[in-house]
Coordinates of C-alpha atoms in Angstrom, one line a residue:
M1 CA 114.3 81.3 97.2
F2 CA 111.9 84.3 97.1
N3 CA 112.8 87.9 97.9
V4 CA 109.8 89.3 99.7
L5 CA 109.4 93.0 100.1
F6 CA 106.9 94.9 102.3
F7 CA 105.7 98.4 101.9
A8 CA 103.8 101.2 103.7
Q9 CA 101.5 100.0 106.6
T10 CA 102.4 96.4 105.9
R11 CA 106.0 97.1 106.6
E12 CA 105.2 99.3 109.6
L13 CA 103.1 96.5 111.2
I14 CA 105.6 93.7 110.9
G15 CA 108.7 95.9 111.3
V16 CA 110.5 94.4 108.3
D17 CA 111.3 95.8 104.9
E18 CA 112.4 92.6 103.2
I19 CA 113.0 88.9 103.8
Q20 CA 114.3 86.0 101.8
I21 CA 112.4 82.8 102.2
E22 CA 112.8 79.3 100.8
G23 CA 109.8 77.1 100.3
D24 CA 107.5 75.4 97.8
F25 CA 104.9 78.1 97.2
A26 CA 102.9 77.7 94.0
T27 CA 101.1 81.1 94.3
A28 CA 101.6 84.5 95.9
E29 CA 98.5 83.6 98.0
A30 CA 100.2 80.5 99.3
L31 CA 103.2 82.6 100.3
R32 CA 100.9 85.2 101.9
E33 CA 99.1 82.5 103.9
H34 CA 102.4 81.0 105.1
L35 CA 103.8 84.4 106.2
S36 CA 100.5 85.3 108.0
Q37 CA 101.1 82.3 110.3
K38 CA 104.3 84.0 111.7
G39 CA 102.3 85.8 114.4
E40 CA 99.5 88.2 115.2
K41 CA 101.2 91.3 113.6
W42 CA 102.0 89.3 110.5
A43 CA 98.4 88.0 110.3
L44 CA 97.1 91.6 110.6
A45 CA 99.6 93.0 108.1
L46 CA 98.9 90.3 105.5
E47 CA 95.2 90.0 106.0
K48 CA 93.5 88.5 103.0
G49 CA 91.4 90.9 101.0
K50 CA 93.3 94.0 102.2
L51 CA 96.5 93.5 100.3
L52 CA 98.0 93.9 96.8
V53 CA 100.9 92.0 95.4
A54 CA 103.5 92.7 92.8
I55 CA 105.5 89.9 91.2
N56 CA 108.7 91.0 89.7
Q57 CA 107.5 94.6 89.9
T58 CA 104.2 93.9 88.1
L59 CA 100.9 94.2 89.9
M60 CA 99.3 90.7 89.8
P61 CA 96.4 88.8 91.4
L62 CA 97.3 87.0 94.6
E63 CA 96.4 83.7 92.8
S64 CA 99.2 84.2 90.3
L65 CA 101.9 81.6 90.0
I66 CA 105.3 82.3 91.5
K67 CA 108.7 80.5 91.1
S68 CA 112.0 80.5 92.9
G69 CA 113.9 83.7 92.2
D70 CA 110.8 85.9 92.0
E71 CA 110.6 89.2 93.8
I72 CA 107.2 89.3 95.7
A73 CA 106.1 92.7 97.1
F74 CA 103.1 93.0 99.5
F75 CA 101.5 96.4 100.1
P76 CA 98.1 97.9 101.0
P77 CA 95.8 99.2 98.3
V78 CA 96.7 102.9 99.0
T79 CA 100.3 103.7 99.4
G80 CA 101.7 107.2 100.0
G81 CA 105.1 108.7 99.1

């Protein structure tokens, strides 16, 4: 199971702060792609090339490997306080 967090505009677009999801996702990119299929707002919020990801609170490339139990956070490149 993955704990997925959403911040800033990403959170505002989908209207969700956090979800838990089960699945066999090898990379953060695979998880992003899966979530973007949930609907138009999700696709816009999680658009490829306009998103950063942190895995277990460390900024990583989207192609980074993930494993069950990881915390995955998606957010836009510029986030305000």
